[in-house]
Backbone as a ProteinNet text record, in pm:
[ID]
protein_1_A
[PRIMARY]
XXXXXXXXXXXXXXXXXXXXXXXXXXXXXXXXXXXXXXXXXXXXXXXXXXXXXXXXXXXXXXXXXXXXXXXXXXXXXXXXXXXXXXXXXXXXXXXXXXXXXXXXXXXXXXXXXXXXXXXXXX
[TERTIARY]
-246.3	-293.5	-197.2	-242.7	-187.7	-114.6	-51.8	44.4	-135.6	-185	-305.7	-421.1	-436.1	-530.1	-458.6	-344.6	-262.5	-284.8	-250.9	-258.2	-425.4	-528.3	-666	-677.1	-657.4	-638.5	-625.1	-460.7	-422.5	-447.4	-557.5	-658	-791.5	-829.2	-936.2	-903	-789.7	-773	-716.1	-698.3	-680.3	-796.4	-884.5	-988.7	-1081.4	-1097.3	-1159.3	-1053.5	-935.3	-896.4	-956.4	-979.7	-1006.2	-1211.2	-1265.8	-1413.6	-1352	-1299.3	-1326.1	-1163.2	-1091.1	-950.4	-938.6	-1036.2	-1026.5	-1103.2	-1171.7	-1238.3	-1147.6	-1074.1	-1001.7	-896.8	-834.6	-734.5	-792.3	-902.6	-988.1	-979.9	-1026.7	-1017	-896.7	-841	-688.4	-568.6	-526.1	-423.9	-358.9	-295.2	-244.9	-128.4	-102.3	56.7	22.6	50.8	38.5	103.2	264.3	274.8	240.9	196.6	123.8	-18.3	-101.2	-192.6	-169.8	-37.4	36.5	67.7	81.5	149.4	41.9	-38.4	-167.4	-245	-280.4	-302	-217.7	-102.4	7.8	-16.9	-64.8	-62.6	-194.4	-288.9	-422.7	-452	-370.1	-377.2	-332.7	-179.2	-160.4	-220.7	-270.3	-334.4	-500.6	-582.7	-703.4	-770.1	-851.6	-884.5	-781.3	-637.8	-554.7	-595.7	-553	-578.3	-454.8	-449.8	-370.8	-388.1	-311.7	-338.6	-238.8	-227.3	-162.1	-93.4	-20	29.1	132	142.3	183.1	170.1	123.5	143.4	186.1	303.9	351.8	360.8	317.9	290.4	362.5	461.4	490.7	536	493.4	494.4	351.9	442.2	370.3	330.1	451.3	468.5	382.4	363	294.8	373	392	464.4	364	412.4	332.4	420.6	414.6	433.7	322	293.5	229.9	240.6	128.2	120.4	0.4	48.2	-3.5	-79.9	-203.4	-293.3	-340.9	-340.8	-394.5	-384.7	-397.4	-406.1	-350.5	-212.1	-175.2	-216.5	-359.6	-488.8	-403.6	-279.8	-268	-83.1	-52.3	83.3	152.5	258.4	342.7	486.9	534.8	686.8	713.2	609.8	675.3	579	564.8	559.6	376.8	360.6	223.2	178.6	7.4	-23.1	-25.1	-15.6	12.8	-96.4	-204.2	-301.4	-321.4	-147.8	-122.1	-142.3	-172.2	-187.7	-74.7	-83.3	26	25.7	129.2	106.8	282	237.3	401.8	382.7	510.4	548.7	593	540.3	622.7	605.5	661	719	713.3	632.7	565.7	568.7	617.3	583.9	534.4	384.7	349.4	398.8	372.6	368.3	205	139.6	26.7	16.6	-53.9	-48.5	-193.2	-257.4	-388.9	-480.1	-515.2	-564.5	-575.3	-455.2	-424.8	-256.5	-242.3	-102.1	-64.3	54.9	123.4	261.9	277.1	442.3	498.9	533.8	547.4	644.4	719.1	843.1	825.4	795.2	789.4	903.4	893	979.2	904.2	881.4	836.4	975.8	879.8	962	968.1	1051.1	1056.6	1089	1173.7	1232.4	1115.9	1051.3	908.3	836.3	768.5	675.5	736.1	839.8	882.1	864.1	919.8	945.1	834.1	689.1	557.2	473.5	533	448.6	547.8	658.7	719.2	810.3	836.3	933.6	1101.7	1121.7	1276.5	1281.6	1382.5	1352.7	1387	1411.4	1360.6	1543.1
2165.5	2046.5	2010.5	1974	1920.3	1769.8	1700.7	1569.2	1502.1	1541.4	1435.5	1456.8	1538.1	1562.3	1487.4	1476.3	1404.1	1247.7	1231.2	1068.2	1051.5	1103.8	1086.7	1027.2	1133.5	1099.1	963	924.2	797.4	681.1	720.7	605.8	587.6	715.3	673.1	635.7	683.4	655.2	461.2	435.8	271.2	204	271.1	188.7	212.3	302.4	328.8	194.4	211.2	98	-52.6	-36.3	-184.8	-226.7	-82.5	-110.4	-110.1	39.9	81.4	109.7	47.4	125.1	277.5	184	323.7	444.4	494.8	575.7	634.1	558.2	562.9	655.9	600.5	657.8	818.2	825.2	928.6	1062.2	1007.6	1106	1132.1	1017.8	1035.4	1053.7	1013.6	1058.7	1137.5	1223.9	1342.5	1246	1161.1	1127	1025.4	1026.2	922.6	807.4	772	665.8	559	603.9	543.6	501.1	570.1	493.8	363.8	380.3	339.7	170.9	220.9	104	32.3	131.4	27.3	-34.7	28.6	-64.1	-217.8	-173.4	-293.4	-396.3	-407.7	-457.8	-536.5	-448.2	-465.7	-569.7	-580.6	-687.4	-808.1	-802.1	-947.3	-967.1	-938.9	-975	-920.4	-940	-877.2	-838	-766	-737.1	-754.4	-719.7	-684.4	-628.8	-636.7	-502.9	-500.2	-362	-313.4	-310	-304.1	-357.7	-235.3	-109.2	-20.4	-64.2	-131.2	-159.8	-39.4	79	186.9	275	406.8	519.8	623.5	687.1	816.4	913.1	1068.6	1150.6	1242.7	1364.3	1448.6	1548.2	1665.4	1798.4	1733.3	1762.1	1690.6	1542.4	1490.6	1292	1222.9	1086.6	1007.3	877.5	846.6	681.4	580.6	500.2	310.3	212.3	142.3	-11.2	-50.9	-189.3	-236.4	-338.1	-452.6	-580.1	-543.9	-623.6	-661.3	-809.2	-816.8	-970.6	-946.8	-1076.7	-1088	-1243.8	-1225.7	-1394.7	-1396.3	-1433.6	-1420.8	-1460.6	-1382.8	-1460.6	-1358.3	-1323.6	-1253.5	-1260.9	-1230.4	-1228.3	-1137.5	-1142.1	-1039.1	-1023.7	-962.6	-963.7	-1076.8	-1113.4	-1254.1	-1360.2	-1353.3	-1476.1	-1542.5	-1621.9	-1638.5	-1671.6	-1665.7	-1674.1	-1772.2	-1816.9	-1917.7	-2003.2	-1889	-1893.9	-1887.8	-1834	-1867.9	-1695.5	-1760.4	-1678	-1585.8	-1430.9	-1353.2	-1320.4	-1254.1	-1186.7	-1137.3	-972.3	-930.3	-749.9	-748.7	-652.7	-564.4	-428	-311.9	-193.7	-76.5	5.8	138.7	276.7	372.4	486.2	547.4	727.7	818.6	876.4	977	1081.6	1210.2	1349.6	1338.4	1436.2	1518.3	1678.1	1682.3	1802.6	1855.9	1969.4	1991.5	1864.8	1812.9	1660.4	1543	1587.2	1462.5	1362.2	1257.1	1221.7	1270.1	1319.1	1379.7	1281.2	1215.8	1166.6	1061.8	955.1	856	780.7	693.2	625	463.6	357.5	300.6	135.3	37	-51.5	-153.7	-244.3	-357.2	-500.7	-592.2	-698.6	-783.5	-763.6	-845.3	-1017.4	-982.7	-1163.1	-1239.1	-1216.2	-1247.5	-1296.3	-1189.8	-1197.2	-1325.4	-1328.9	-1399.5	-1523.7	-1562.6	-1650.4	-1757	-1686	-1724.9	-1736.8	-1680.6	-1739.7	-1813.2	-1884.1	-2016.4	-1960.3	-1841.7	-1811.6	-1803.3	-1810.5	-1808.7	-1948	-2011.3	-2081.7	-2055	-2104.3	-2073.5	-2056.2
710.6	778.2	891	990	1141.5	1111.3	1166.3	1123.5	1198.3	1302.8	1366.4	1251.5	1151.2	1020.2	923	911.7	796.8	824.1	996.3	1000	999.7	1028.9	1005.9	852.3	733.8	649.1	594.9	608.3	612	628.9	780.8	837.7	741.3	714.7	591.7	473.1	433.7	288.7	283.3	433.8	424	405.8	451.8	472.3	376.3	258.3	137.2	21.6	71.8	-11.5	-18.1	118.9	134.9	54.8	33.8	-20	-197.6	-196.3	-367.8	-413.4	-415.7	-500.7	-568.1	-661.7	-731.7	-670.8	-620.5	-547.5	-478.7	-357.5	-302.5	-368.9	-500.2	-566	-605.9	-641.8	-649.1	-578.6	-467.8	-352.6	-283.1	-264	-163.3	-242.3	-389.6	-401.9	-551.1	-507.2	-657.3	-734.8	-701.7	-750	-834.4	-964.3	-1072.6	-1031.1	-999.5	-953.2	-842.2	-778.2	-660.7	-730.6	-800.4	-848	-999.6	-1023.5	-1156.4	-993.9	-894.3	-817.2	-780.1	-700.3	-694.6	-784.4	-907.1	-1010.3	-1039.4	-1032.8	-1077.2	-968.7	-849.4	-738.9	-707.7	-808.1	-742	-876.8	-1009.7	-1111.6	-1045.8	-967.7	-914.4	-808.7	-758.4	-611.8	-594.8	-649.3	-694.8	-513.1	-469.1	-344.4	-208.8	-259.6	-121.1	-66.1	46.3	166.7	236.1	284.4	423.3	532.7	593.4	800.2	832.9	876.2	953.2	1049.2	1111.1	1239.1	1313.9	1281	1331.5	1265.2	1257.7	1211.1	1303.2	1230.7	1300.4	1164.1	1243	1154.5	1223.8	1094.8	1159.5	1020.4	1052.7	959.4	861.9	726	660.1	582.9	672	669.4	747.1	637.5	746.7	702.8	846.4	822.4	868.3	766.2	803.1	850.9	927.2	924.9	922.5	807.5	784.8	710.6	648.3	668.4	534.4	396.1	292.9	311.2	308.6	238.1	124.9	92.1	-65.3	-87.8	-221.6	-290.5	-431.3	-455.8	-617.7	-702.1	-759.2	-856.9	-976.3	-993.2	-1148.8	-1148	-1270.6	-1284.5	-1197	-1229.2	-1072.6	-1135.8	-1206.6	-1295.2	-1313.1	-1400.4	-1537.1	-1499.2	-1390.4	-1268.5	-1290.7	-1333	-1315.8	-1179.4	-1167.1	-1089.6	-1027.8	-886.7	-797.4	-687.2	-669.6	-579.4	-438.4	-403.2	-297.9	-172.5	-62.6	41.8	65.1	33.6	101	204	299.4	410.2	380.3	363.9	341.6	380.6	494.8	544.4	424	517.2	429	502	467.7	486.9	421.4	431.5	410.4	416.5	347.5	409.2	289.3	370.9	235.9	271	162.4	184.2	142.3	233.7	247.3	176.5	69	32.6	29.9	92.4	3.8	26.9	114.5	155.3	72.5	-5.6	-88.6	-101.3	-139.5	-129.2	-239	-214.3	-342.6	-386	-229.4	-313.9	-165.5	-193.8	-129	-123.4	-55.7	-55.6	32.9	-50.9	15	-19.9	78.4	114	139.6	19.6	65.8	60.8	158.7	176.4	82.1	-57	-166.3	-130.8	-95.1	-18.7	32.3	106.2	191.2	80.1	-8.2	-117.6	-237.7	-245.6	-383.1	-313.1	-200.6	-131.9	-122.6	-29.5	-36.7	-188.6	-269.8	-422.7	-450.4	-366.1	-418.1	-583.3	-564.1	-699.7	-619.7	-513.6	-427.8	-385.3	-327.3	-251.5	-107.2	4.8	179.4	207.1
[MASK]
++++++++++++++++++++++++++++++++++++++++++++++++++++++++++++++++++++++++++++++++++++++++++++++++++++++++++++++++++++++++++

């Protein structure tokens, strides 16, 4: 696969997230923890979505910057739910194997997130 077939990919597999998760998880990715993450993610925050705000692809990487919404309708490490509006940066890179994700590294903005469900203070 080409890094411009890998970031294609990427672009669909965002946007299958945003209809079916699991489907999504289905088709786009080999790696148990990443679907072990999105599950965990998709309990506290029921219908998140992703916003791409850059992708660069190269060999067989694809990088994100990007921008988490949601709504904390479920627990979140300990934390009950809050109801409150997210919007939280993060930070991305898959490996592409076989047109699937195999293995990923990512960086979200914990500080941001705790902060806006009012579990930090400012």
């Amino acid at each position: 696969m080409t890094p411009d077939t890998n970031k294609s990919l990427i672009e669909r597999y965002f946007a299958a997230l945003r209809k079916d998760k699991n489907s999504a998880m289905d088709t786009f990715v080999a790696e148990e923890e990443l679907k072990q993450h999105i599950a965990m993610y998709d309990a506290s925050f029921p219908d998140y979505w992703l916003e791409a705000q850059d992708i660069i692809a190269e060999r067989d990487l694809v990088s994100i910057r990007g921008v988490m919404y949601g709504v904390h309708n479920g627990p979140l490490m300990n934390l009950p739910p809050t109801d409150k509006h997210v919007i939280v940066p993060f930070y991305i890179i898959y490996r592409i194997a076989d047109d699937k994700i195999v293995q990923h590294w990512m960086l979200v903005d914990m500080p941001s997130l705790m902060q806006q469900i009012s579990a930090v203070s400012a």
